[in-house]
């Protein structure tokens, strides 16, 4: 068969390949392109002059590029079938020879490398990129591609080597500096990563993604002050960035910067009123400031979004208790227990609320349940002892209150109820001493101040 016939056959194969491609019959199209490439290679082997004079290289390049593009449309198994085909290997071998002889084919090394890498022939892909890197045609891009290829293989030290070579060529190229920073993060070298992100900001101070990355890295390092500055800058650049306001609020709350945290959460909630965590955290912040009405509204908004959060009900119950709104506290603590029946604080403070509403049997029952969960906390022992005191079971009460003091001698309520007990027993001097002990622990303890006056009136 002469070269003209082969040439004609290759053109027909390319025409059919184009037709198959238009009909999205990609596997058939690739086979036809490969067939055309085989014919074109035969022409070169038979008649080098004809190959050069008729610009057959251009058809060969087109076929190569189409194979590269179309192969990514195939299912994995179909692609592997083509790549494992002997003809495909022969074509790659031919192209490599062409590259070595005629440097103008250099871009094909990159195309071959891309195909090989995608289908797990990694070492061959590396070899092709290395060959391309020796030619000097856009060496920066070659080093960059090598680095990215090694990153995809999680070979970060090797990736670092090539990306640093690229940096040496273009030290102010933002994209390559960012890749370098990402590699340092993967290697756990956060100081170096931060250093490179800061370089980017010198070049592009308003690059939002970099401020975001910096805030995360500073938090990982425990440098909260710088994390807050980065997040604050991010909110200045993008005032409608919900995620930035959310993260800023959380960091500020962790640092007990309550006023600023409230502002951040309020802004986040302006942007997204369905932000459950925001309402919860805002409620906690208001609670910390003793702005209980605002805290209640925040927790109620959270409950509208998710009424199955025992944590929110627990926070709400705690505020009602702090406000001495014991009926509401009781209802809320029951909600907590219904959702999660092993929450110690719910049982413990439910006992306290029943004690304060003079429902002593209920208080005893809830105290015992709290003790079952944790018998090393003094509070339920105190509430149990106080309930027996109100029921005038004084010896049992004394036994329980002393047990509570042994567990935690610094819990003021234990001394308060013990002072009340001694007063009932008409042991006035003992009662006064014990009451003073409660006030030493909590000088503004109003119930103890009132009790002390009552005791002193009996002297």
Tab-separated table of C-alpha atoms in Angstrom:
chain	number	residue	atom	x	y	z
A	1	UNK	CA	0.000	0.000	0.000
A	2	UNK	CA	1.525	3.340	-1.020
A	3	UNK	CA	1.657	6.499	1.042
A	4	UNK	CA	-1.085	8.253	-0.936
A	5	UNK	CA	-3.552	5.453	-0.190
A	6	UNK	CA	-2.559	5.534	3.471
A	7	UNK	CA	-3.002	9.291	3.478
A	8	UNK	CA	-6.490	8.989	1.967
A	9	UNK	CA	-7.427	6.251	4.450
A	10	UNK	CA	-6.262	8.411	7.348
A	11	UNK	CA	-8.417	11.312	6.136
A	12	UNK	CA	-11.445	9.012	5.835
A	13	UNK	CA	-10.820	7.695	9.355
A	14	UNK	CA	-10.620	11.248	10.707
A	15	UNK	CA	-13.851	12.135	8.884
A	16	UNK	CA	-15.640	9.126	10.407
A	17	UNK	CA	-14.157	9.948	13.809
A	18	UNK	CA	-15.552	13.491	13.533
A	19	UNK	CA	-18.963	12.077	12.651
A	20	UNK	CA	-18.952	9.665	15.601
A	21	UNK	CA	-17.888	12.505	17.894
A	22	UNK	CA	-20.808	14.679	16.773
A	23	UNK	CA	-23.168	11.802	17.587
A	24	UNK	CA	-21.452	11.431	20.986
A	25	UNK	CA	-20.260	7.933	20.133
A	26	UNK	CA	-16.959	8.692	21.803
A	27	UNK	CA	-15.460	5.211	21.971
A	28	UNK	CA	-16.012	4.665	18.228
A	29	UNK	CA	-14.634	8.118	17.522
A	30	UNK	CA	-11.437	7.399	19.481
A	31	UNK	CA	-10.925	4.107	17.666
A	32	UNK	CA	-11.188	5.912	14.328
A	33	UNK	CA	-8.734	8.612	15.423
A	34	UNK	CA	-6.304	5.915	16.569
A	35	UNK	CA	-6.769	4.160	13.236
A	36	UNK	CA	-5.939	7.417	11.442
A	37	UNK	CA	-2.861	7.873	13.622
A	38	UNK	CA	-1.639	4.392	12.729
A	39	UNK	CA	-1.942	5.223	9.023
A	40	UNK	CA	-0.113	8.509	9.507
A	41	UNK	CA	2.706	6.808	11.394
A	42	UNK	CA	3.046	4.264	8.590
A	43	UNK	CA	3.407	7.145	6.112
A	44	UNK	CA	6.277	8.551	8.136
A	45	UNK	CA	7.962	5.160	8.259
A	46	UNK	CA	7.532	4.634	4.487
A	47	UNK	CA	8.317	8.095	3.207
A	48	UNK	CA	9.732	10.775	5.517
A	49	UNK	CA	9.733	13.385	2.741
A	50	UNK	CA	6.042	12.868	1.921
A	51	UNK	CA	5.263	13.033	5.659
A	52	UNK	CA	6.924	16.438	5.919
A	53	UNK	CA	5.795	17.944	2.609
A	54	UNK	CA	2.101	17.120	3.076
A	55	UNK	CA	2.005	18.437	6.656
A	56	UNK	CA	0.811	15.083	7.912
A	57	UNK	CA	2.099	16.105	11.336
A	58	UNK	CA	-0.857	18.537	11.590
A	59	UNK	CA	-3.360	15.703	11.133
A	60	UNK	CA	-1.419	13.598	13.602
A	61	UNK	CA	-1.511	16.384	16.154
A	62	UNK	CA	-5.254	16.909	15.636
A	63	UNK	CA	-5.945	13.204	16.136
A	64	UNK	CA	-3.802	13.172	19.292
A	65	UNK	CA	-5.624	16.170	20.746
A	66	UNK	CA	-9.039	14.696	19.976
A	67	UNK	CA	-8.108	11.403	21.658
A	68	UNK	CA	-6.911	13.348	24.683
A	69	UNK	CA	-10.182	15.270	24.880
A	70	UNK	CA	-12.603	12.441	24.119
A	71	UNK	CA	-11.083	9.834	26.385
A	72	UNK	CA	-12.344	11.742	29.413
A	73	UNK	CA	-15.930	11.201	28.243
A	74	UNK	CA	-15.581	7.432	28.527
A	75	UNK	CA	-16.394	5.133	31.364
A	76	UNK	CA	-13.262	4.117	33.252
A	77	UNK	CA	-13.204	0.572	31.885
A	78	UNK	CA	-13.629	1.706	28.279
A	79	UNK	CA	-10.807	4.205	28.702
A	80	UNK	CA	-8.509	1.587	30.208
A	81	UNK	CA	-9.278	-0.743	27.303
A	82	UNK	CA	-8.041	1.900	24.874
A	83	UNK	CA	-5.007	2.869	26.941
A	84	UNK	CA	-3.968	-0.756	27.352
A	85	UNK	CA	-4.221	-1.316	23.606
A	86	UNK	CA	-0.901	-2.112	21.934
A	87	UNK	CA	-1.618	0.435	19.199
A	88	UNK	CA	-1.962	3.198	21.771
A	89	UNK	CA	1.449	2.412	23.238
A	90	UNK	CA	2.961	2.383	19.751
A	91	UNK	CA	1.460	5.780	19.051
A	92	UNK	CA	2.901	7.216	22.269
A	93	UNK	CA	6.288	5.730	21.418
A	94	UNK	CA	6.140	7.312	17.968
A	95	UNK	CA	5.140	10.703	19.339
A	96	UNK	CA	8.001	10.634	21.807
A	97	UNK	CA	10.423	9.895	18.981
A	98	UNK	CA	8.945	12.766	17.005
A	99	UNK	CA	9.399	15.071	19.966
A	100	UNK	CA	13.021	14.074	20.331
A	101	UNK	CA	13.664	14.672	16.625
A	102	UNK	CA	11.487	17.744	16.086
A	103	UNK	CA	11.221	19.880	19.219
A	104	UNK	CA	8.133	21.652	17.908
A	105	UNK	CA	6.037	18.700	19.115
A	106	UNK	CA	6.877	19.584	22.734
A	107	UNK	CA	3.233	20.334	23.763
A	108	UNK	CA	2.306	16.718	23.029
A	109	UNK	CA	4.331	15.619	26.034
A	110	UNK	CA	1.908	17.553	28.212
A	111	UNK	CA	-1.100	16.088	26.435
A	112	UNK	CA	0.237	12.544	26.804
A	113	UNK	CA	1.064	13.176	30.465
A	114	UNK	CA	-2.465	14.383	31.161
A	115	UNK	CA	-4.007	11.252	29.630
A	116	UNK	CA	-1.623	8.897	31.396
A	117	UNK	CA	-2.065	10.563	34.774
A	118	UNK	CA	-5.855	10.437	34.583
A	119	UNK	CA	-5.785	6.690	34.142
A	120	UNK	CA	-3.254	5.866	36.861
A	121	UNK	CA	-0.158	5.456	34.652
A	122	UNK	CA	1.511	7.950	36.958
A	123	UNK	CA	5.182	7.180	36.434
A	124	UNK	CA	4.799	7.475	32.667
A	125	UNK	CA	3.017	10.780	33.164
A	126	UNK	CA	5.905	12.059	35.278
A	127	UNK	CA	8.400	10.989	32.622
A	128	UNK	CA	6.573	12.924	29.919
A	129	UNK	CA	6.399	16.055	32.052
A	130	UNK	CA	10.099	15.774	32.844
A	131	UNK	CA	10.891	15.552	29.133
A	132	UNK	CA	8.807	18.632	28.494
A	133	UNK	CA	10.547	20.509	31.317
A	134	UNK	CA	13.886	20.079	29.586
A	135	UNK	CA	12.821	22.093	26.546
A	136	UNK	CA	12.448	25.496	28.182
A	137	UNK	CA	9.102	26.214	26.492
A	138	UNK	CA	7.141	27.879	29.318
A	139	UNK	CA	9.175	26.071	31.944
A	140	UNK	CA	7.164	27.850	34.663
A	141	UNK	CA	3.984	26.046	33.551
A	142	UNK	CA	5.828	22.726	33.439
A	143	UNK	CA	7.073	23.087	37.021
A	144	UNK	CA	3.606	24.138	38.095
A	145	UNK	CA	2.021	21.093	36.430
A	146	UNK	CA	4.620	18.805	37.998
A	147	UNK	CA	3.856	20.256	41.421
A	148	UNK	CA	0.111	19.878	40.980
A	149	UNK	CA	0.569	16.310	39.761
A	150	UNK	CA	2.577	15.401	42.862
A	151	UNK	CA	-0.031	17.111	45.066
A	152	UNK	CA	-2.715	14.909	43.506
A	153	UNK	CA	-0.589	11.910	44.511
A	154	UNK	CA	-0.142	13.354	48.049
A	155	UNK	CA	3.636	13.477	47.512
A	156	UNK	CA	3.981	16.899	49.070
A	157	UNK	CA	7.767	17.065	49.477
A	158	UNK	CA	8.212	16.387	45.750
A	159	UNK	CA	5.451	18.871	44.959
A	160	UNK	CA	7.268	21.447	47.088
A	161	UNK	CA	10.448	20.944	45.052
A	162	UNK	CA	8.771	21.815	41.738
A	163	UNK	CA	6.556	24.607	43.041
A	164	UNK	CA	9.616	26.306	44.561
A	165	UNK	CA	11.298	26.076	41.132
A	166	UNK	CA	8.238	27.799	39.664
A	167	UNK	CA	8.381	30.476	42.396
A	168	UNK	CA	12.014	31.174	41.507
A	169	UNK	CA	10.898	31.990	37.960
A	170	UNK	CA	7.862	34.097	38.951
A	171	UNK	CA	8.265	35.141	42.611
A	172	UNK	CA	5.195	37.396	42.540
A	173	UNK	CA	2.803	35.008	40.809
A	174	UNK	CA	-0.170	34.897	43.203
A	175	UNK	CA	-1.479	31.536	41.997
A	176	UNK	CA	1.819	29.728	42.505
A	177	UNK	CA	2.384	31.324	45.937
A	178	UNK	CA	-1.070	30.079	46.933
A	179	UNK	CA	-0.193	26.542	45.825
A	180	UNK	CA	3.016	26.772	47.875
A	181	UNK	CA	1.020	27.841	50.945
A	182	UNK	CA	-1.372	24.913	50.468
A	183	UNK	CA	1.552	22.471	50.325
A	184	UNK	CA	2.936	23.860	53.586
A	185	UNK	CA	-0.480	23.349	55.189
A	186	UNK	CA	-0.453	19.712	54.049
A	187	UNK	CA	3.049	19.311	55.498
A	188	UNK	CA	1.897	20.817	58.798
A	189	UNK	CA	4.264	23.787	58.420
A	190	UNK	CA	1.705	26.424	59.340
A	191	UNK	CA	4.189	29.267	59.915
A	192	UNK	CA	5.466	28.904	56.340
A	193	UNK	CA	1.899	28.679	55.025
A	194	UNK	CA	0.944	31.885	56.841
A	195	UNK	CA	4.094	33.618	55.588
A	196	UNK	CA	3.113	32.854	51.989
A	197	UNK	CA	-0.517	33.861	52.431
A	198	UNK	CA	0.732	37.182	53.822
A	199	UNK	CA	2.906	37.590	50.697
A	200	UNK	CA	-0.233	37.209	48.596
A	201	UNK	CA	-1.958	39.935	50.617
A	202	UNK	CA	0.984	42.262	49.973
A	203	UNK	CA	0.260	41.783	46.269
A	204	UNK	CA	-3.539	41.573	46.505
A	205	UNK	CA	-4.749	42.998	49.855
A	206	UNK	CA	-8.430	42.383	49.075
A	207	UNK	CA	-8.146	38.678	48.229
A	208	UNK	CA	-11.015	37.289	50.306
A	209	UNK	CA	-10.092	33.598	50.143
A	210	UNK	CA	-6.670	34.329	51.604
A	211	UNK	CA	-8.121	36.207	54.589
A	212	UNK	CA	-10.374	33.215	55.136
A	213	UNK	CA	-7.433	30.786	55.043
A	214	UNK	CA	-5.404	32.979	57.383
A	215	UNK	CA	-8.189	33.087	59.964
A	216	UNK	CA	-8.368	29.277	59.940
A	217	UNK	CA	-4.592	28.866	60.265
A	218	UNK	CA	-4.352	31.384	63.098
A	219	UNK	CA	-7.067	29.489	64.963
A	220	UNK	CA	-5.217	26.210	64.441
A	221	UNK	CA	-2.147	27.849	65.960
A	222	UNK	CA	-4.155	29.171	68.876
A	223	UNK	CA	-3.422	32.755	67.840
A	224	UNK	CA	-6.941	33.981	68.507
A	225	UNK	CA	-6.106	37.687	68.360
A	226	UNK	CA	-4.826	37.404	64.781
A	227	UNK	CA	-7.727	35.109	63.837
A	228	UNK	CA	-10.147	37.798	65.019
A	229	UNK	CA	-8.285	40.462	62.998
A	230	UNK	CA	-8.400	38.283	59.868
A	231	UNK	CA	-12.120	37.566	60.276
A	232	UNK	CA	-12.837	41.229	60.986
A	233	UNK	CA	-11.008	42.199	57.791
A	234	UNK	CA	-13.013	39.572	55.928
A	235	UNK	CA	-16.290	41.097	57.150
A	236	UNK	CA	-15.056	44.537	56.046
A	237	UNK	CA	-14.308	43.236	52.560
A	238	UNK	CA	-17.552	41.260	52.353
A	239	UNK	CA	-20.159	42.720	54.738
A	240	UNK	CA	-22.716	40.168	53.511
A	241	UNK	CA	-20.443	37.161	54.130
A	242	UNK	CA	-22.589	35.133	56.525
A	243	UNK	CA	-19.882	32.523	57.199
A	244	UNK	CA	-17.384	35.217	58.205
A	245	UNK	CA	-19.773	36.823	60.703
A	246	UNK	CA	-20.662	33.398	62.074
A	247	UNK	CA	-17.029	32.397	62.648
A	248	UNK	CA	-16.175	35.803	64.073
A	249	UNK	CA	-19.012	35.519	66.581
A	250	UNK	CA	-17.854	32.090	67.736
A	251	UNK	CA	-14.229	33.158	68.213
A	252	UNK	CA	-15.233	36.308	70.088
A	253	UNK	CA	-17.534	34.308	72.351
A	254	UNK	CA	-14.766	31.802	73.091
A	255	UNK	CA	-12.579	34.748	74.101
A	256	UNK	CA	-15.347	36.149	76.335
A	257	UNK	CA	-15.537	39.285	74.199
A	258	UNK	CA	-19.265	39.202	74.743
A	259	UNK	CA	-20.321	42.604	73.424
A	260	UNK	CA	-18.489	42.130	70.110
A	261	UNK	CA	-19.721	38.531	69.858
A	262	UNK	CA	-23.312	39.727	70.186
A	263	UNK	CA	-22.826	42.232	67.349
A	264	UNK	CA	-21.289	39.550	65.123
A	265	UNK	CA	-24.086	37.043	65.778
A	266	UNK	CA	-26.747	39.708	65.257
A	267	UNK	CA	-25.199	40.547	61.877
A	268	UNK	CA	-25.016	36.853	60.941
A	269	UNK	CA	-28.693	36.463	61.855
A	270	UNK	CA	-29.630	39.505	59.765
A	271	UNK	CA	-28.119	37.651	56.825
A	272	UNK	CA	-29.646	34.283	57.744
A	273	UNK	CA	-32.526	34.218	60.213
A	274	UNK	CA	-32.614	30.399	60.015
A	275	UNK	CA	-29.176	30.104	61.607
A	276	UNK	CA	-30.067	27.899	64.595
A	277	UNK	CA	-26.581	27.913	66.147
A	278	UNK	CA	-26.543	31.696	65.886
A	279	UNK	CA	-29.694	32.101	67.966
A	280	UNK	CA	-28.324	29.606	70.490
A	281	UNK	CA	-24.934	31.337	70.781
A	282	UNK	CA	-26.571	34.775	70.882
A	283	UNK	CA	-28.746	33.555	73.746
A	284	UNK	CA	-25.660	32.349	75.626
A	285	UNK	CA	-23.974	35.709	75.091
A	286	UNK	CA	-26.988	37.641	76.418
A	287	UNK	CA	-27.173	35.223	79.353
A	288	UNK	CA	-23.509	35.923	80.117
A	289	UNK	CA	-24.366	39.638	80.240
A	290	UNK	CA	-27.393	38.893	82.448
A	291	UNK	CA	-29.686	40.308	79.739
A	292	UNK	CA	-32.152	37.544	80.443
A	293	UNK	CA	-35.144	38.810	78.452
A	294	UNK	CA	-33.019	39.112	75.298
A	295	UNK	CA	-31.525	35.696	75.995
A	296	UNK	CA	-34.996	34.152	76.326
A	297	UNK	CA	-36.073	35.647	72.971
A	298	UNK	CA	-32.953	34.252	71.302
A	299	UNK	CA	-33.469	30.774	72.729
A	300	UNK	CA	-37.153	30.863	71.759
A	301	UNK	CA	-36.145	31.700	68.176
A	302	UNK	CA	-33.737	28.759	68.244
A	303	UNK	CA	-36.536	26.480	69.481
A	304	UNK	CA	-38.777	27.611	66.603
A	305	UNK	CA	-36.102	26.259	64.261
A	306	UNK	CA	-35.408	23.086	66.245
A	307	UNK	CA	-37.500	22.168	69.282
A	308	UNK	CA	-35.568	18.925	69.770
A	309	UNK	CA	-32.384	20.520	71.111
A	310	UNK	CA	-32.127	19.584	74.780
A	311	UNK	CA	-29.205	22.035	75.121
A	312	UNK	CA	-31.375	25.026	74.196
A	313	UNK	CA	-34.164	23.937	76.533
A	314	UNK	CA	-31.544	23.540	79.264
A	315	UNK	CA	-30.233	27.074	78.682
A	316	UNK	CA	-33.779	28.432	78.719
A	317	UNK	CA	-34.577	26.564	81.938
A	318	UNK	CA	-31.429	27.941	83.576
A	319	UNK	CA	-32.491	31.520	82.806
A	320	UNK	CA	-35.965	30.962	84.252
A	321	UNK	CA	-34.285	29.542	87.367
A	322	UNK	CA	-31.960	32.555	87.622
A	323	UNK	CA	-35.039	34.799	87.346
A	324	UNK	CA	-36.719	32.742	90.093
A	325	UNK	CA	-39.438	31.889	87.565
A	326	UNK	CA	-39.659	28.350	88.888
A	327	UNK	CA	-42.885	27.171	87.149
A	328	UNK	CA	-41.375	28.005	83.724
A	329	UNK	CA	-38.066	26.467	84.799
A	330	UNK	CA	-39.852	23.249	85.788
A	331	UNK	CA	-41.596	23.028	82.394
A	332	UNK	CA	-38.340	23.633	80.530
A	333	UNK	CA	-36.359	21.102	82.598
A	334	UNK	CA	-39.052	18.504	81.904
A	335	UNK	CA	-38.549	19.217	78.178
A	336	UNK	CA	-34.828	18.543	78.635
A	337	UNK	CA	-35.458	15.229	80.394
A	338	UNK	CA	-37.969	14.149	77.769
A	339	UNK	CA	-35.334	14.704	75.074
A	340	UNK	CA	-32.391	13.292	77.065
A	341	UNK	CA	-33.044	11.588	80.378
A	342	UNK	CA	-29.474	11.470	81.691
A	343	UNK	CA	-28.739	15.203	81.912
A	344	UNK	CA	-27.547	15.703	85.476
A	345	UNK	CA	-28.217	19.461	85.638
A	346	UNK	CA	-31.817	18.982	84.497
A	347	UNK	CA	-32.636	16.550	87.324
A	348	UNK	CA	-30.588	18.523	89.853
A	349	UNK	CA	-32.116	21.930	89.170
A	350	UNK	CA	-35.555	20.446	88.681
A	351	UNK	CA	-35.205	19.263	92.291
A	352	UNK	CA	-34.163	22.800	93.269
A	353	UNK	CA	-37.169	24.333	91.458
A	354	UNK	CA	-39.560	21.916	93.185
A	355	UNK	CA	-37.900	22.746	96.518
A	356	UNK	CA	-38.471	26.460	95.892
A	357	UNK	CA	-42.126	25.857	94.966
A	358	UNK	CA	-42.600	23.808	98.165
A	359	UNK	CA	-43.197	20.535	96.317
A	360	UNK	CA	-40.915	18.581	98.593
A	361	UNK	CA	-41.801	15.029	97.598
A	362	UNK	CA	-41.103	15.863	93.948
A	363	UNK	CA	-37.874	17.552	95.011
A	364	UNK	CA	-36.803	14.396	96.869
A	365	UNK	CA	-37.591	12.202	93.862
A	366	UNK	CA	-35.651	14.420	91.419
A	367	UNK	CA	-32.703	14.793	93.814
A	368	UNK	CA	-32.390	11.015	94.092
A	369	UNK	CA	-32.436	10.705	90.298
A	370	UNK	CA	-29.660	13.296	90.019
A	371	UNK	CA	-27.624	11.393	92.628
A	372	UNK	CA	-28.024	8.198	90.574
A	373	UNK	CA	-26.402	10.006	87.653
A	374	UNK	CA	-23.642	11.664	89.713
A	375	UNK	CA	-23.237	11.007	93.436
A	376	UNK	CA	-20.056	13.081	93.697
A	377	UNK	CA	-21.760	16.427	93.154
A	378	UNK	CA	-22.861	18.160	96.355
A	379	UNK	CA	-25.914	19.963	94.950
A	380	UNK	CA	-28.493	17.143	94.799
A	381	UNK	CA	-27.437	16.017	98.297
A	382	UNK	CA	-28.121	19.577	99.515
A	383	UNK	CA	-31.525	19.748	97.808
A	384	UNK	CA	-32.408	16.334	99.206
A	385	UNK	CA	-31.352	17.423	102.696
A	386	UNK	CA	-33.243	20.715	102.355
A	387	UNK	CA	-36.420	18.872	101.300
A	388	UNK	CA	-36.237	16.645	104.400
A	389	UNK	CA	-35.620	19.792	106.475
A	390	UNK	CA	-38.849	21.328	105.159
A	391	UNK	CA	-40.627	18.058	105.989
A	392	UNK	CA	-39.167	18.386	109.532
A	393	UNK	CA	-37.088	15.226	109.271
A	394	UNK	CA	-34.186	17.004	110.916
A	395	UNK	CA	-31.760	14.162	111.636
A	396	UNK	CA	-32.052	12.795	108.114
A	397	UNK	CA	-31.612	16.320	106.776
A	398	UNK	CA	-28.496	16.934	108.919
A	399	UNK	CA	-26.942	13.667	107.740
A	400	UNK	CA	-27.475	14.598	104.076
A	401	UNK	CA	-26.272	18.201	104.443
A	402	UNK	CA	-23.067	17.091	106.187
A	403	UNK	CA	-22.497	14.590	103.392
A	404	UNK	CA	-22.844	17.422	100.886
A	405	UNK	CA	-20.304	19.520	102.834
A	406	UNK	CA	-17.856	16.613	102.824
A	407	UNK	CA	-18.211	16.417	99.041
A	408	UNK	CA	-17.875	20.180	98.488
A	409	UNK	CA	-17.186	22.405	101.505
A	410	UNK	CA	-17.422	25.510	99.296
A	411	UNK	CA	-21.047	25.127	98.218
A	412	UNK	CA	-22.837	27.982	99.992
A	413	UNK	CA	-26.322	26.451	99.950
A	414	UNK	CA	-25.167	23.480	102.062
A	415	UNK	CA	-24.109	25.828	104.897
A	416	UNK	CA	-27.263	27.933	104.499
A	417	UNK	CA	-29.634	24.993	104.965
A	418	UNK	CA	-27.522	23.606	107.818
A	419	UNK	CA	-27.789	27.006	109.540
A	420	UNK	CA	-31.581	26.870	109.033
A	421	UNK	CA	-31.626	23.409	110.581
A	422	UNK	CA	-29.648	24.544	113.666
A	423	UNK	CA	-32.001	27.490	114.062
A	424	UNK	CA	-34.968	25.097	114.084
A	425	UNK	CA	-33.169	23.089	116.756
A	426	UNK	CA	-32.736	26.339	118.707
A	427	UNK	CA	-28.944	26.072	118.482
A	428	UNK	CA	-28.704	29.781	117.801
A	429	UNK	CA	-24.958	30.342	118.196
A	430	UNK	CA	-24.187	27.335	115.967
A	431	UNK	CA	-26.722	28.592	113.439
A	432	UNK	CA	-25.067	32.035	113.366
A	433	UNK	CA	-21.576	30.559	112.875
A	434	UNK	CA	-22.794	28.326	110.068
A	435	UNK	CA	-24.696	31.179	108.407
A	436	UNK	CA	-21.560	33.333	108.517
A	437	UNK	CA	-19.721	30.529	106.775
A	438	UNK	CA	-22.289	30.662	103.929
A	439	UNK	CA	-21.756	34.428	103.647
A	440	UNK	CA	-17.980	34.031	103.565
A	441	UNK	CA	-18.436	31.846	100.510
A	442	UNK	CA	-20.968	34.196	98.890
A	443	UNK	CA	-21.099	37.660	100.490
A	444	UNK	CA	-24.122	38.833	98.446
A	445	UNK	CA	-26.144	35.676	99.205
A	446	UNK	CA	-29.510	37.322	99.896
A	447	UNK	CA	-31.202	34.320	101.498
A	448	UNK	CA	-28.305	33.948	103.952
A	449	UNK	CA	-28.343	37.703	104.741
A	450	UNK	CA	-32.045	37.450	105.573
A	451	UNK	CA	-31.504	34.290	107.657
A	452	UNK	CA	-28.663	35.929	109.602
A	453	UNK	CA	-30.952	38.802	110.606
A	454	UNK	CA	-33.570	36.315	111.812
A	455	UNK	CA	-30.958	34.430	113.843
A	456	UNK	CA	-29.561	37.642	115.356
A	457	UNK	CA	-33.081	38.643	116.431
A	458	UNK	CA	-33.191	35.453	118.507
A	459	UNK	CA	-30.004	36.246	120.437
